Short mmCIF file of C-alpha atoms and ligand atoms in Angstrom, two decimals:
data_model
loop_
_atom_site.label_atom_id
_atom_site.label_comp_id
_atom_site.label_asym_id
_atom_site.label_seq_id
_atom_site.Cartn_x
_atom_site.Cartn_y
_atom_site.Cartn_z
CA MET A 1 -0.16 0.10 0.01
CA LYS A 2 1.26 3.60 -0.94
CA TYR A 3 -0.30 5.49 2.01
CA SER A 4 -3.11 4.93 4.12
CA PHE A 5 -6.17 7.51 4.19
CA TYR A 6 -8.08 5.41 6.77
CA ASP A 7 -7.79 8.00 9.22
CA ASP A 8 -5.66 10.36 11.57
CA TYR A 9 -3.93 8.18 13.65
CA SER A 10 -2.32 5.92 11.61
CA GLU A 11 0.83 7.78 11.99
CA GLY A 12 2.82 7.47 15.05
CA VAL A 13 3.65 10.61 17.00
CA ALA A 14 4.92 14.11 16.47
CA PRO A 15 8.37 14.08 16.61
CA GLU A 16 8.25 17.28 18.61
CA LEU A 17 6.31 15.74 21.31
CA LEU A 18 8.44 12.90 21.40
CA ASP A 19 11.29 14.83 21.89
CA TYR A 20 10.08 16.94 24.64
CA ILE A 21 8.87 13.54 26.30
CA ALA A 22 12.56 12.17 25.79
CA SER A 23 14.54 15.25 27.38
CA ASN A 24 11.99 15.43 30.19
CA ASN A 25 12.04 11.60 31.06
CA THR A 26 13.80 10.77 34.22
CA ASP A 27 12.85 13.50 36.65
CA GLN A 28 10.37 12.48 39.26
CA GLN A 29 6.75 13.60 39.02
CA ARG A 30 4.09 12.72 41.26
CA GLY A 31 1.21 11.01 39.67
CA TYR A 32 -2.59 11.27 38.53
CA CYS A 33 -2.58 14.85 36.80
CA THR A 34 -1.09 15.99 39.81
CA ASP A 35 2.56 16.24 37.88
CA ASP A 36 4.09 19.50 37.12
CA TYR A 37 3.70 18.83 33.12
CA CYS A 38 -0.14 18.66 33.65
CA VAL A 39 -0.29 21.80 35.91
CA LEU A 40 2.11 23.51 32.94
CA ALA A 41 -0.30 22.28 30.53
CA SER A 42 -3.43 23.36 31.73
CA GLU A 43 -1.67 26.94 32.39
CA ARG A 44 -1.35 27.31 28.55
CA ILE A 45 -4.50 25.61 27.38
CA ARG A 46 -6.35 28.22 29.59
CA ALA A 47 -4.18 31.48 28.35
CA ALA A 48 -4.00 29.66 24.61
CA PHE A 49 -8.24 29.68 25.03
CA ASP A 50 -8.63 32.71 26.86
CA MET A 51 -10.42 30.99 29.51
CA HIS A 52 -8.72 31.68 32.79
CA SER A 53 -11.39 30.04 35.48
CA ALA A 54 -11.44 26.69 33.37
CA ASP A 55 -10.73 23.40 35.13
CA VAL A 56 -8.80 21.42 33.12
CA HIS A 57 -8.15 17.07 33.20
CA TYR A 58 -6.33 14.64 31.30
CA LEU A 59 -8.33 11.31 30.14
CA PRO A 60 -6.69 8.69 27.83
CA ASN A 61 -8.80 8.80 24.92
CA GLY A 62 -12.06 9.98 23.41
CA THR A 63 -14.56 7.41 24.16
CA VAL A 64 -13.54 7.51 27.92
CA ALA A 65 -13.56 11.27 28.34
CA ASN A 66 -16.99 11.20 26.71
CA VAL A 67 -18.35 8.58 28.94
CA VAL A 68 -16.56 10.49 32.16
CA GLY A 69 -17.66 14.08 30.87
CA LEU A 70 -21.33 13.08 29.96
CA VAL A 71 -22.09 10.99 32.92
CA SER A 72 -20.84 14.07 35.32
CA MET A 73 -23.00 15.59 33.92
CA LEU A 74 -26.24 13.34 34.32
CA LYS A 75 -28.68 11.88 36.95
CA ALA A 76 -29.49 8.43 36.71
CA TYR A 77 -32.85 9.08 35.02
CA GLU A 78 -31.29 11.68 32.35
CA GLY A 79 -30.20 11.78 29.03
CA VAL A 80 -28.26 12.97 25.93
CA ILE A 81 -29.86 14.46 22.85
CA SER A 82 -27.48 13.76 19.91
CA VAL A 83 -27.61 13.40 16.33
CA LYS A 84 -28.21 9.76 14.85
CA SER A 85 -24.50 10.04 13.63
CA GLY A 86 -22.90 11.58 16.67
CA HIS A 87 -20.08 9.58 17.74
CA ILE A 88 -21.39 8.25 21.01
CA ASN A 89 -24.51 7.01 19.17
CA THR A 90 -22.38 5.15 16.37
CA HIS A 91 -19.33 4.04 17.23
CA GLU A 92 -18.66 4.06 20.95
CA ALA A 93 -20.34 0.03 20.93
CA GLY A 94 -22.86 1.71 23.63
CA ALA A 95 -20.44 3.19 25.94
CA LEU A 96 -22.92 5.68 27.20
CA GLU A 97 -25.77 3.74 27.26
CA ALA A 98 -24.18 0.81 29.26
CA THR A 99 -23.90 3.43 32.01
CA GLY A 100 -27.66 3.35 32.23
CA HIS A 101 -28.24 6.67 29.83
CA LYS A 102 -30.18 7.02 27.02
CA ILE A 103 -29.28 8.50 23.65
CA LEU A 104 -31.94 10.83 22.90
CA TRP A 105 -31.08 10.83 18.85
CA VAL A 106 -32.39 12.56 16.46
CA ASP A 107 -31.55 12.72 12.39
CA SER A 108 -29.66 15.37 10.77
CA GLN A 109 -28.69 15.72 7.28
CA ASP A 110 -25.67 17.55 7.71
CA GLY A 111 -24.27 15.60 11.14
CA LYS A 112 -25.26 18.92 12.93
CA LEU A 113 -27.62 20.10 15.46
CA ASN A 114 -29.93 23.22 15.30
CA PRO A 115 -32.48 24.56 17.69
CA GLU A 116 -35.77 22.67 15.49
CA LEU A 117 -33.72 19.22 16.17
CA ILE A 118 -33.05 19.81 19.71
CA GLU A 119 -37.09 20.95 19.78
CA LYS A 120 -37.62 17.62 17.97
CA ALA A 121 -35.63 15.35 20.45
CA TYR A 122 -36.58 17.27 23.65
CA ALA A 123 -40.52 16.79 22.26
CA SER A 124 -40.18 12.93 23.64
CA TYR A 125 -40.11 14.14 27.23
CA GLU A 126 -43.25 14.40 28.96
CA ASP A 127 -42.41 13.76 32.89
CA GLU A 128 -41.22 11.58 35.29
CA HIS A 129 -42.53 8.52 32.99
CA THR A 130 -39.75 9.56 30.33
CA VAL A 131 -36.09 9.74 30.34
CA ARG A 132 -35.31 13.73 30.92
CA PRO A 133 -32.95 15.17 28.38
CA LYS A 134 -30.35 17.05 30.23
CA VAL A 135 -27.21 17.24 27.76
CA VAL A 136 -26.95 18.41 24.50
CA TYR A 137 -23.94 16.66 22.50
CA ILE A 138 -22.36 17.97 19.81
CA THR A 139 -18.84 17.32 17.98
CA GLN A 140 -16.84 19.91 16.36
CA PRO A 141 -16.36 18.83 13.59
CA SER A 142 -19.19 16.56 13.26
CA GLU A 143 -18.97 12.93 12.18
CA LEU A 144 -19.84 13.97 8.71
CA GLY A 145 -16.82 16.60 8.73
CA THR A 146 -19.18 19.53 8.46
CA LEU A 147 -18.43 22.59 11.14
CA TYR A 148 -20.96 24.74 13.18
CA SER A 149 -20.13 28.91 12.51
CA LEU A 150 -20.08 30.99 15.49
CA ASP A 151 -23.71 31.60 15.03
CA GLU A 152 -24.78 28.35 14.53
CA LEU A 153 -23.10 27.10 17.92
CA ARG A 154 -24.75 29.87 19.63
CA ALA A 155 -28.15 29.25 18.39
CA VAL A 156 -27.50 25.58 19.99
CA VAL A 157 -26.04 26.68 22.92
CA ASP A 158 -29.25 29.25 23.60
CA SER A 159 -31.85 26.37 22.47
CA ALA A 160 -29.93 23.84 25.07
CA ARG A 161 -29.98 26.59 27.73
CA SER A 162 -33.91 27.49 27.19
CA LYS A 163 -34.82 24.10 28.15
CA GLY A 164 -32.48 23.63 31.17
CA MET A 165 -29.79 21.54 29.75
CA TYR A 166 -26.24 21.30 29.27
CA ILE A 167 -24.14 21.92 26.62
CA TYR A 168 -21.01 19.10 25.84
CA MET A 169 -18.63 19.46 23.10
CA ASP A 170 -16.78 16.47 21.74
CA GLY A 171 -13.76 17.90 20.29
CA ALA A 172 -11.58 14.45 19.32
CA ARG A 173 -10.94 16.50 15.96
CA LEU A 174 -11.09 20.18 17.23
CA ALA A 175 -7.78 20.87 15.87
CA MET A 176 -9.14 20.48 12.47
CA ALA A 177 -12.06 23.03 13.07
CA LEU A 178 -9.74 25.72 14.71
CA ALA A 179 -7.37 25.28 11.68
CA SER A 180 -10.31 25.38 8.95
CA PRO A 181 -11.12 28.41 7.11
CA LEU A 182 -14.60 27.35 6.72
CA THR A 183 -15.57 28.00 10.43
CA ASP A 184 -15.58 31.79 12.48
CA ILE A 185 -15.11 30.11 15.40
CA ARG A 186 -11.49 30.73 17.04
CA MET A 187 -10.02 29.30 20.15
CA LYS A 188 -10.71 32.06 22.57
CA ASP A 189 -14.54 31.75 21.30
CA TYR A 190 -15.07 28.64 22.91
CA GLY A 191 -14.39 29.64 26.51
CA CYS A 192 -17.49 32.19 26.27
CA ILE A 193 -19.90 30.80 23.87
CA GLY A 194 -21.91 29.03 26.64
CA ILE A 195 -20.34 25.63 26.48
CA ASP A 196 -20.52 23.72 30.05
CA MET A 197 -17.57 21.16 29.02
CA PHE A 198 -15.32 20.09 25.93
CA TYR A 199 -12.39 18.01 25.37
CA ILE A 200 -9.39 19.28 23.17
CA GLY A 201 -8.18 16.24 21.12
CA GLY A 202 -4.36 15.16 21.14
CA THR A 203 -4.45 11.69 20.27
CA LYS A 204 -5.97 12.96 16.38
CA ASN A 205 -3.46 15.60 16.01
CA GLY A 206 -0.21 14.05 16.35
CA GLY A 207 -0.44 13.02 19.91
CA LEU A 208 0.57 9.56 21.57
CA TYR A 209 -2.69 9.55 23.31
CA GLY A 210 -4.55 11.77 25.41
CA GLU A 211 -7.70 14.32 25.48
CA ALA A 212 -7.84 17.84 27.71
CA MET A 213 -11.62 17.92 29.38
CA VAL A 214 -12.32 21.52 29.78
CA ILE A 215 -14.57 22.01 32.57
CA LEU A 216 -16.38 25.80 32.36
CA ASN A 217 -19.49 25.39 34.14
CA LYS A 218 -18.26 25.79 37.81
CA ASP A 219 -21.36 23.56 38.94
CA LEU A 220 -19.36 20.59 37.40
CA LYS A 221 -16.11 21.13 38.76
CA SER A 222 -15.48 19.89 42.12
CA ASP A 223 -16.31 16.51 41.83
CA PHE A 224 -15.02 15.51 38.28
CA ARG A 225 -11.76 13.70 39.71
CA TYR A 226 -14.12 10.73 41.35
CA HIS A 227 -15.73 10.46 37.90
CA ILE A 228 -12.56 10.28 36.21
CA LYS A 229 -11.43 7.84 39.10
CA GLN A 230 -14.31 5.31 39.02
CA ARG A 231 -14.02 4.69 35.30
CA GLY A 232 -10.62 3.73 35.94
CA ALA A 233 -9.18 6.50 33.79
CA LEU A 234 -6.98 8.59 36.07
CA MET A 235 -3.99 7.33 34.91
CA ALA A 236 -0.73 6.98 37.16
CA LYS A 237 1.69 8.15 34.82
CA SER A 238 -0.27 11.41 33.66
CA ARG A 239 3.10 13.09 32.95
CA PHE A 240 3.06 11.96 29.23
CA MET A 241 -0.43 13.41 28.60
CA GLY A 242 0.54 16.88 30.40
CA GLN A 243 4.13 16.62 28.47
CA GLN A 244 2.27 16.38 24.85
CA PHE A 245 -0.48 18.94 25.89
CA ALA A 246 2.29 21.31 27.40
CA ARG A 247 4.33 21.05 24.26
CA PHE A 248 1.21 21.27 21.87
CA PHE A 249 0.48 24.81 23.55
CA ASP A 250 3.74 26.35 24.08
CA GLU A 251 4.76 29.47 22.02
CA ASP A 252 5.97 27.86 18.36
CA ASP A 253 2.18 26.52 18.16
CA LEU A 254 2.76 23.26 17.59
CA TYR A 255 -1.14 22.11 17.78
CA MET A 256 -1.87 24.23 15.20
CA ARG A 257 0.73 23.82 13.05
CA LEU A 258 -0.08 19.80 13.18
CA ALA A 259 -3.66 20.70 12.35
CA VAL A 260 -2.95 22.91 9.06
CA ASN A 261 -1.02 20.25 7.46
CA ALA A 262 -3.86 18.31 8.21
CA THR A 263 -6.85 20.27 6.86
CA SER A 264 -4.25 21.83 4.21
CA SER A 265 -3.60 18.40 2.63
CA ALA A 266 -7.23 17.82 2.45
CA THR A 267 -8.13 20.83 0.76
CA LYS A 268 -5.46 20.34 -1.89
CA LEU A 269 -6.79 16.76 -2.22
CA ALA A 270 -10.30 18.25 -2.51
CA GLN A 271 -9.27 20.58 -5.24
CA GLY A 272 -7.26 17.74 -7.26
CA LEU A 273 -10.49 15.72 -6.82
CA HIS A 274 -12.87 18.25 -7.91
CA GLY A 275 -10.38 18.90 -11.02
CA LEU A 276 -10.73 15.70 -11.88
CA GLY A 277 -14.73 15.72 -11.97
CA VAL A 278 -15.52 14.12 -8.65
CA GLU A 279 -18.46 14.64 -6.90
CA ILE A 280 -16.94 16.22 -3.77
CA THR A 281 -18.25 18.55 -0.91
CA GLU A 282 -14.95 20.77 0.21
CA ASN A 283 -15.86 20.87 4.41
CA GLY A 284 -12.32 22.40 5.40
CA THR A 285 -11.80 19.69 7.81
CA ASN A 286 -9.52 16.71 7.31
CA GLN A 287 -12.25 14.73 6.07
CA LEU A 288 -13.45 14.22 2.68
CA PHE A 289 -16.31 12.08 1.36
CA PRO A 290 -15.67 11.94 -2.71
CA VAL A 291 -18.35 9.80 -4.54
CA LEU A 292 -16.42 7.00 -7.11
CA HIS A 293 -17.57 4.27 -9.59
CA ASN A 294 -17.42 1.04 -7.90
CA ASP A 295 -14.70 -0.33 -10.41
CA ALA A 296 -12.68 2.74 -9.26
CA ILE A 297 -12.68 2.79 -5.58
CA THR A 298 -11.85 -1.10 -6.38
CA ARG A 299 -8.71 -0.40 -8.12
CA LEU A 300 -8.05 2.62 -6.19
CA SER A 301 -7.88 0.47 -3.26
CA GLU A 302 -5.30 -1.87 -4.50
CA GLN A 303 -2.79 1.25 -3.57
CA TYR A 304 -4.48 3.31 -0.95
CA GLY A 305 -5.94 2.60 2.52
CA PHE A 306 -9.78 4.09 2.84
CA TYR A 307 -12.92 3.34 4.24
CA ILE A 308 -16.01 2.98 1.79
CA TRP A 309 -18.54 5.15 3.79
CA GLU A 310 -21.98 4.20 1.82
CA LYS A 311 -23.41 2.93 -1.12
CA ILE A 312 -24.92 5.63 -3.32
CA SER A 313 -26.51 3.16 -6.36
CA ASP A 314 -25.37 0.13 -7.85
CA THR A 315 -22.25 1.30 -9.38
CA GLN A 316 -21.06 4.41 -7.22
CA SER A 317 -20.20 4.68 -3.74
CA ARG A 318 -19.04 7.54 -0.97
CA ILE A 319 -15.58 6.84 0.38
CA ARG A 320 -13.89 8.43 3.11
CA LEU A 321 -10.53 9.99 2.96
CA VAL A 322 -8.91 11.33 5.99
CA THR A 323 -5.43 13.23 5.77
CA SER A 324 -3.37 13.81 9.14
CA TRP A 325 -0.78 16.07 11.02
CA ALA A 326 1.84 13.72 8.75
CA THR A 327 0.44 13.54 5.52
CA SER A 328 2.86 14.70 2.82
CA GLU A 329 2.26 16.38 -0.51
CA LEU A 330 4.05 13.41 -1.90
CA ALA A 331 1.12 11.52 -1.04
CA VAL A 332 -1.61 13.44 -1.95
CA ASP A 333 0.03 14.11 -5.42
CA GLU A 334 0.60 10.20 -5.92
CA LEU A 335 -3.06 9.69 -5.42
CA LEU A 336 -4.54 12.40 -7.76
CA SER A 337 -2.33 11.24 -10.42
CA ASP A 338 -3.20 7.26 -9.80
CA LEU A 339 -7.07 8.28 -9.89
CA THR A 340 -6.43 10.25 -13.22
CA GLY A 341 -4.95 7.05 -14.49
CA ILE A 342 -7.74 4.90 -13.28
CA LEU A 343 -10.41 7.09 -14.50
CA ALA A 344 -8.79 7.43 -18.02
CA GLU A 345 -9.24 3.88 -18.24
CA GLY A 346 -12.63 3.62 -17.11
CA GLU A 347 -13.83 6.11 -19.77
C1 LIG B 1 -15.57 12.69 17.31
C2 LIG B 1 -15.22 11.81 18.14
N1 LIG B 1 -15.52 11.46 19.23
C3 LIG B 1 -14.78 10.29 19.80
C4 LIG B 1 -13.92 9.26 19.35
C5 LIG B 1 -13.54 8.19 20.21
O1 LIG B 1 -12.22 8.13 20.21
P1 LIG B 1 -11.27 7.38 20.89
O2 LIG B 1 -11.10 6.13 19.63
O3 LIG B 1 -9.83 7.51 21.23
O4 LIG B 1 -11.94 6.56 22.03
C6 LIG B 1 -13.41 9.86 18.24
C7 LIG B 1 -12.71 8.76 17.39
O5 LIG B 1 -12.89 8.43 16.22
C8 LIG B 1 -14.17 10.92 17.18
O6 LIG B 1 -14.00 10.93 15.99
#
């Protein structure tokens, strides 16, 4: 295989992170996210996002971050509103529901929630005979690679607030949203829009592992470490997560530089595909969903890794191509050149 476009975690770790870990390896540190690196990382995250009173915690992966975060916001009889395609609803093996909380999902064409859809999902709630919706779960970018604009996000927050619900944002790929030219939400906006809790993904932006959970709502802060511990996610060797996030958010802007490589590679790929006449929507993130003839997909899959996303017709399917912090221009050029040949043969 020439190159994998399966996902953004096929490569290892950004060398800058490994260097930082290696050169800060033999000092002794306290564990369980009380080490100096976690403290430093949290200071840097608070400064970068301009949210000076936020609590920051470190969790090993996205699924556990979602479970711990959402459970901490819910009473036993409360549930979470999500789009049908939301990661918690489709790709986490029912992890949240295994804790006893129902996901109240609603269909959405573009993978995003809006006030009308929230209203629709909320309408199933009556009284103590039904599950009470308490959290609105969104992802930025969405599972379909679409992005909320500032106005859209504000509308979702207002809608949730008006019904007494919390807003939780899954930011497994928040880096790509921050690096995207197709949304107007910047780092400093996330702390003041009214989101109660969100996480900043590390794993999918060149990290070894780890996600930084940010709690903005003061009512949700005090017991959070108990929730982490009870789910087995309070890491004794937390220093590695602290080191990664301290390095991501130091003055040379590594977090954004890695993300920009992913999104600009996707933009180049999207433009190239468009030039070949392939049906594709450029969404500004690092996930592309072009539609190709099934024969072309078979040929392309002999040389490149990617997922077939959905069947469009008997002859065509949508595939998913993901670029990463490490995708080279060469990989993009090669795919475009090979596809040019495949499409020409098919004519
Ligand atoms: C939006 C989103 N949330 C959560 C996750 C889960 O992350 P993990 O695989 O680290 O558990 C993913 C993984 O792809 C994701 O895309």
